CSV table of C-alpha atoms in Angstrom, one decimal:
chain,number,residue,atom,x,y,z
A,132,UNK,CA,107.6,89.4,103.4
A,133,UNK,CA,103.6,89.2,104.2
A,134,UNK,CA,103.8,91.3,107.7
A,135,UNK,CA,102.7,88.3,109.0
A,136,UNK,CA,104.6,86.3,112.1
A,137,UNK,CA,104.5,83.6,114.1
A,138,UNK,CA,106.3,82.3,117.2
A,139,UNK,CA,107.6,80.5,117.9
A,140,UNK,CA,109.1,79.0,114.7
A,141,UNK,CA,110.0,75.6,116.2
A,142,UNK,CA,108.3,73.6,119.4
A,143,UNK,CA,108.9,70.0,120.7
A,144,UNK,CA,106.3,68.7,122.9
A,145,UNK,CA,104.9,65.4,124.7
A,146,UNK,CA,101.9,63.9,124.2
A,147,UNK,CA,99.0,65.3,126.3
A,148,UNK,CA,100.8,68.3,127.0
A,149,UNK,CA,98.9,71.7,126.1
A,150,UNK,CA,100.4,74.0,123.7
A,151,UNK,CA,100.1,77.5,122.7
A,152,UNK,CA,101.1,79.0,119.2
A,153,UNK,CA,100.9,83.1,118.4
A,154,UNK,CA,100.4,85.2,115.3
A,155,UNK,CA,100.5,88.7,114.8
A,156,UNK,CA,98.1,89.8,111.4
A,157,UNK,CA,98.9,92.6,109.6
A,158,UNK,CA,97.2,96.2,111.3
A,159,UNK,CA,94.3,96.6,109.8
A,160,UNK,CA,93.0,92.8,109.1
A,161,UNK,CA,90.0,91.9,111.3
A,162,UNK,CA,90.3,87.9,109.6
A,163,UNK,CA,92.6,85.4,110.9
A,164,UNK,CA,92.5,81.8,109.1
A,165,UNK,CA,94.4,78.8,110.9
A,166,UNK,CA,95.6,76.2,108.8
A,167,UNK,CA,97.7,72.7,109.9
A,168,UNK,CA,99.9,71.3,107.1
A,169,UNK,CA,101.1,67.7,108.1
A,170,UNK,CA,104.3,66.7,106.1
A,171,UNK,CA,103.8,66.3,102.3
A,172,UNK,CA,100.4,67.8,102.4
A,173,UNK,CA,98.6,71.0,101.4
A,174,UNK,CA,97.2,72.8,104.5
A,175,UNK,CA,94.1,71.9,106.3
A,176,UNK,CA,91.3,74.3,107.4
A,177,UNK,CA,91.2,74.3,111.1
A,178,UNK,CA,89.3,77.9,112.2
A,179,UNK,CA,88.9,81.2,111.3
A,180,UNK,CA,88.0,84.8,113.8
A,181,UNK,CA,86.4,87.7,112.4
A,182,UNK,CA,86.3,90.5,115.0
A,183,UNK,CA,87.5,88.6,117.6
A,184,UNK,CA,84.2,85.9,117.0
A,185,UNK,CA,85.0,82.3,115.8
A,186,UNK,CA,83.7,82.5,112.0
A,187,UNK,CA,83.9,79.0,110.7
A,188,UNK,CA,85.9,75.7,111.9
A,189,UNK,CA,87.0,73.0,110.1
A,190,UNK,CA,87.1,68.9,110.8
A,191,UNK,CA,88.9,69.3,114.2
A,192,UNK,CA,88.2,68.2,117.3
A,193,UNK,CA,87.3,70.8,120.4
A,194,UNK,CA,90.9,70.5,122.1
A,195,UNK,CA,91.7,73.0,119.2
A,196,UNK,CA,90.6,76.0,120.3
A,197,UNK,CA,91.8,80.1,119.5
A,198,UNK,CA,91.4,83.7,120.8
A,199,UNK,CA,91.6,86.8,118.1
A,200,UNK,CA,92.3,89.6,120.3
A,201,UNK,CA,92.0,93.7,119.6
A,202,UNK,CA,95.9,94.7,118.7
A,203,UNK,CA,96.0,92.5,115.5
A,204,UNK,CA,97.1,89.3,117.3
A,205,UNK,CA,95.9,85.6,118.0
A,206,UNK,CA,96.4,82.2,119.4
A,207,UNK,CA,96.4,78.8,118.6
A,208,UNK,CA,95.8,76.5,121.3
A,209,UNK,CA,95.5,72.7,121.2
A,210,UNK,CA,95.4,70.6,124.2
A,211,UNK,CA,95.8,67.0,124.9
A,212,UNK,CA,98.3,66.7,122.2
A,213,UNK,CA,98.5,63.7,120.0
A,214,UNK,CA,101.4,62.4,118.0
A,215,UNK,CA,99.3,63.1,114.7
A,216,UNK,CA,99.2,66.7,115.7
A,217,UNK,CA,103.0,66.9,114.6
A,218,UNK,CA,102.7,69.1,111.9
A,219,UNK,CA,103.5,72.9,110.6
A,220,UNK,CA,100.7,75.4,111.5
A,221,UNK,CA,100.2,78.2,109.6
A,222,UNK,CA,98.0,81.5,110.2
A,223,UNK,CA,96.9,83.7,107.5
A,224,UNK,CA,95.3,87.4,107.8
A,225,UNK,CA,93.3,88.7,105.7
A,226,UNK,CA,91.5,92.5,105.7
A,227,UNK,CA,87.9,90.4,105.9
A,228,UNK,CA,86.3,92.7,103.3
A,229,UNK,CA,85.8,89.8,100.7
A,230,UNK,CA,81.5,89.5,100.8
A,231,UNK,CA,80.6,92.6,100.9
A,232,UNK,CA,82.6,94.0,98.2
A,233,UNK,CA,81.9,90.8,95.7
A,234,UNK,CA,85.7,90.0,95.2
A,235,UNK,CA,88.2,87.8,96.9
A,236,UNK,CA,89.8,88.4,99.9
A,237,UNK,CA,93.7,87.9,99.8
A,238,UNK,CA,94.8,85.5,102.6
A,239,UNK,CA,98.6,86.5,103.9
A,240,UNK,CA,100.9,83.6,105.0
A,241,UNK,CA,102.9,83.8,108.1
A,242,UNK,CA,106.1,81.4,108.2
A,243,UNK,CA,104.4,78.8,110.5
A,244,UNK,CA,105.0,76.8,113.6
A,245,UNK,CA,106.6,73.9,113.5
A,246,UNK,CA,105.1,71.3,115.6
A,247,UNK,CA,106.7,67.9,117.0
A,248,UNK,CA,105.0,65.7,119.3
A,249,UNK,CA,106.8,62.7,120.8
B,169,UNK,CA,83.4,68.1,102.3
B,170,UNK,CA,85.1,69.9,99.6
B,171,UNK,CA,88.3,67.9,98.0
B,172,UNK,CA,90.9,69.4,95.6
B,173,UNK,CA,93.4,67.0,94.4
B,174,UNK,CA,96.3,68.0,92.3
B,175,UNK,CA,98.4,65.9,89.8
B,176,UNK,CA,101.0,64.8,89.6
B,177,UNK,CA,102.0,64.5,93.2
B,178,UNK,CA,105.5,65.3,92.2
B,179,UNK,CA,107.6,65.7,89.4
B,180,UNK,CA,111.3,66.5,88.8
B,181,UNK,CA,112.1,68.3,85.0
B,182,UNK,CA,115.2,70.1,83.9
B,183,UNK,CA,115.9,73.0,83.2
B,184,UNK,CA,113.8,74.6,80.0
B,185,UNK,CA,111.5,72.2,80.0
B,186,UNK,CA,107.7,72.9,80.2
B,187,UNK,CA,105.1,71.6,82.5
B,188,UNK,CA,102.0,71.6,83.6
B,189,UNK,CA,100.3,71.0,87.0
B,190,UNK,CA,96.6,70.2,87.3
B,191,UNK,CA,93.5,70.8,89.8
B,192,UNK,CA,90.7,68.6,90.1
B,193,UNK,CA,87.1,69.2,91.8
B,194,UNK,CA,83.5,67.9,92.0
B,195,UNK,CA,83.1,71.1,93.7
B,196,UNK,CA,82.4,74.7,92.3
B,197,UNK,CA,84.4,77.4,93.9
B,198,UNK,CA,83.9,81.1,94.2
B,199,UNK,CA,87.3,81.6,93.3
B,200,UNK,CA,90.3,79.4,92.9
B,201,UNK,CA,94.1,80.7,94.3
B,202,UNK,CA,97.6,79.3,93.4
B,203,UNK,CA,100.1,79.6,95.7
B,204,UNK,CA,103.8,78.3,95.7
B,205,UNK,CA,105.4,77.2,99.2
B,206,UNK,CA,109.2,76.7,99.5
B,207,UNK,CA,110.8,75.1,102.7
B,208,UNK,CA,110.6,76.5,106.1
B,209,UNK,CA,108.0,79.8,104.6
B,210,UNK,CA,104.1,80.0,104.5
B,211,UNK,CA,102.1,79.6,100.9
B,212,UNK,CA,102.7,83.0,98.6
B,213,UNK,CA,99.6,83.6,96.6
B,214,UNK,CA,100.7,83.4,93.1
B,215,UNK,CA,97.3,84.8,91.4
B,216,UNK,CA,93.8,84.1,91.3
B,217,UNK,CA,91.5,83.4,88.6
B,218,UNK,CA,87.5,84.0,89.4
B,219,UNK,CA,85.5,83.9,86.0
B,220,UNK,CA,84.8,80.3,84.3
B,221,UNK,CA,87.1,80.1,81.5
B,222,UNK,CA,89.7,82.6,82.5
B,223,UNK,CA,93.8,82.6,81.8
B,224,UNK,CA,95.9,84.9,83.7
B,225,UNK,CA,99.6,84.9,82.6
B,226,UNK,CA,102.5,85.9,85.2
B,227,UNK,CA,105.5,85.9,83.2
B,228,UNK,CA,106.3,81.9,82.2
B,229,UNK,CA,103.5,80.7,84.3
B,230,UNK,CA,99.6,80.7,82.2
B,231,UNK,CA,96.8,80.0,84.8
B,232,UNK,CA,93.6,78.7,83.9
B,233,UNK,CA,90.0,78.1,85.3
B,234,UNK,CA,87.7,75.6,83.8
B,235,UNK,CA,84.3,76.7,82.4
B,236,UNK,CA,82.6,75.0,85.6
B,237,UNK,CA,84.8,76.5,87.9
B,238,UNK,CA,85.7,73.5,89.3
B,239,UNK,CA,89.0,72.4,87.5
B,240,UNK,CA,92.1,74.4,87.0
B,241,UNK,CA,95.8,73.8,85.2
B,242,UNK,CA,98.9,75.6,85.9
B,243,UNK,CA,101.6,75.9,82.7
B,244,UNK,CA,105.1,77.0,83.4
B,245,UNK,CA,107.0,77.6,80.0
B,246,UNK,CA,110.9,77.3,80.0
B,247,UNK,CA,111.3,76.0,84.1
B,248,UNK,CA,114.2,77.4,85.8
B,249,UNK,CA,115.4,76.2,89.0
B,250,UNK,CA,114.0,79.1,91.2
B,251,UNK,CA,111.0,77.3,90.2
B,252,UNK,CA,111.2,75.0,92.2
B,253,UNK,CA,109.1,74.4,94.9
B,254,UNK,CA,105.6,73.2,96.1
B,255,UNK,CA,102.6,74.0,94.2
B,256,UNK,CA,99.2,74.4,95.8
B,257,UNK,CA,95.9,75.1,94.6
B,258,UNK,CA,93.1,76.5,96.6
B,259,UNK,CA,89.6,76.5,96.2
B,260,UNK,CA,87.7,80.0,98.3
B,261,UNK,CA,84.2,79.8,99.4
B,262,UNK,CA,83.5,83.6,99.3
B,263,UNK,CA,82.1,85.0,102.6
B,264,UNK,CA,81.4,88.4,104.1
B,265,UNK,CA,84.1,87.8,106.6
B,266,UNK,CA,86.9,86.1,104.7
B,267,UNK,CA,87.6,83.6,102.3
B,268,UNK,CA,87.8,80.1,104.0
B,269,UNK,CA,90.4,78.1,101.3
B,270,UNK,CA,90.2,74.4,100.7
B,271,UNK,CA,93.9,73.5,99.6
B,272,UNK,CA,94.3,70.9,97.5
B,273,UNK,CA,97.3,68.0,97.9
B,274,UNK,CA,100.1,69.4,96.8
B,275,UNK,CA,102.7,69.3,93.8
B,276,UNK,CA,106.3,69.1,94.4
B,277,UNK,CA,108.5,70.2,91.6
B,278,UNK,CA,112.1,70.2,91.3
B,279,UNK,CA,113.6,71.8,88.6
B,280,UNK,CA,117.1,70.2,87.8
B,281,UNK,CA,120.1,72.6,86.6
């Protein structure tokens, strides 16, 4: 048990249909790190928010796109959907602490989204 | 880019047998994380090892970071079948704000009874 969720746990979708997935971070961590895990492989970097300020992206496109609001919570937002964007999508919190104190930040694992577009 | 890539892809062992699961990069990482992932759950963060050269033992499983801190190796002594699961390895670029992980392929184990 991280403290971290997601909803909604499952979601079928069409292709160019918009979709919106939630987190809610543990109280107190001011980083949230999205990840997509396509089937058989290890998670992909998509973004990170620091304070509510995108901080870092990885390889994906502009239709992915995510808020970090005040209360601990965040969304996910892809639009246009592809059928390659069937996948699990994870969020991880974290407290965001890592450079300035010269030691690793723990990242915290929600269960993740489960993705399917047809 | 930053690649990790973890051998083997899979591999299925009975029970007490010993294994070990392996992490290759041409990149050096702050830090390097091992998680384990079983079906339906996010990665759990299993330890990680910062210092070139290190070992960190949890119980049956011995961790390691090559001297270069690019390279790591995870040993599990005696496997049980509540060992089994997906193993992934993640490399942490160190930042002010957050670690941003670079996870590497993947190892699915399956420990037979």
């Amino acid at each position: 048990e991280t403290g971290v969720t997601q909803s909604p746990t499952h979601l079928i979708k069409t292709r160019g249909q918009q979709v919106t997935l939630r987190c809610s971070s543990q109280s107190g961590h001011n980083t949230v790190s999205w990840y997509q895990q396509a089937l058989g492989q290890g998670p992909q970097f998509i973004f990170q928010y620091y304070r509510e300020e995108e901080n870092g992206r990885g390889n994906f496109p502009p239709r992915f796109s995510g808020l970090q609001f005040p209360n601990y919570s965040s969304e996910l937002n892809v639009n246009a959907l592809e059928l390659d964007d069937s996948a699990l999508y994870l969020c991880a919190s974290s407290p965001g602490l890592a450079g300035a104190n010269g030691r690793t930040d723990t990242q915290y694992f929600g269960p993740g989204t489960r993705l399917t577009v047809l | 880019t930053q690649l990790l890539e973890q051998s083997p892809q899979f591999l299925s062992i009975q029970e007490g047998e010993n294994l070990t699961v392996y992490c290759n990069s041409s990149s050096v990482f702050s830090s390097l994380q091992w998680y384990r992932q079983e079906p339906g759950e996010g990665p759990v963060l299993l330890v990680t090892v910062v210092t070139g050269g290190e070992v960190k033992k949890l119980k049956r499983l011995t961790f390691q970071f090559g001297d270069a801190r690019k390279d790591s190796s995870l040993h599990i002594t005696a496997a049980q079948t509540g060992d089994t699961g997906l193993y992934l390895c993640a490399g942490a670029e160190m930042e002010s704000s957050g670690d941003k992980l670079t996870f590497g392929t993947g190892t699915r184990l399956a420990v037979r009874p």
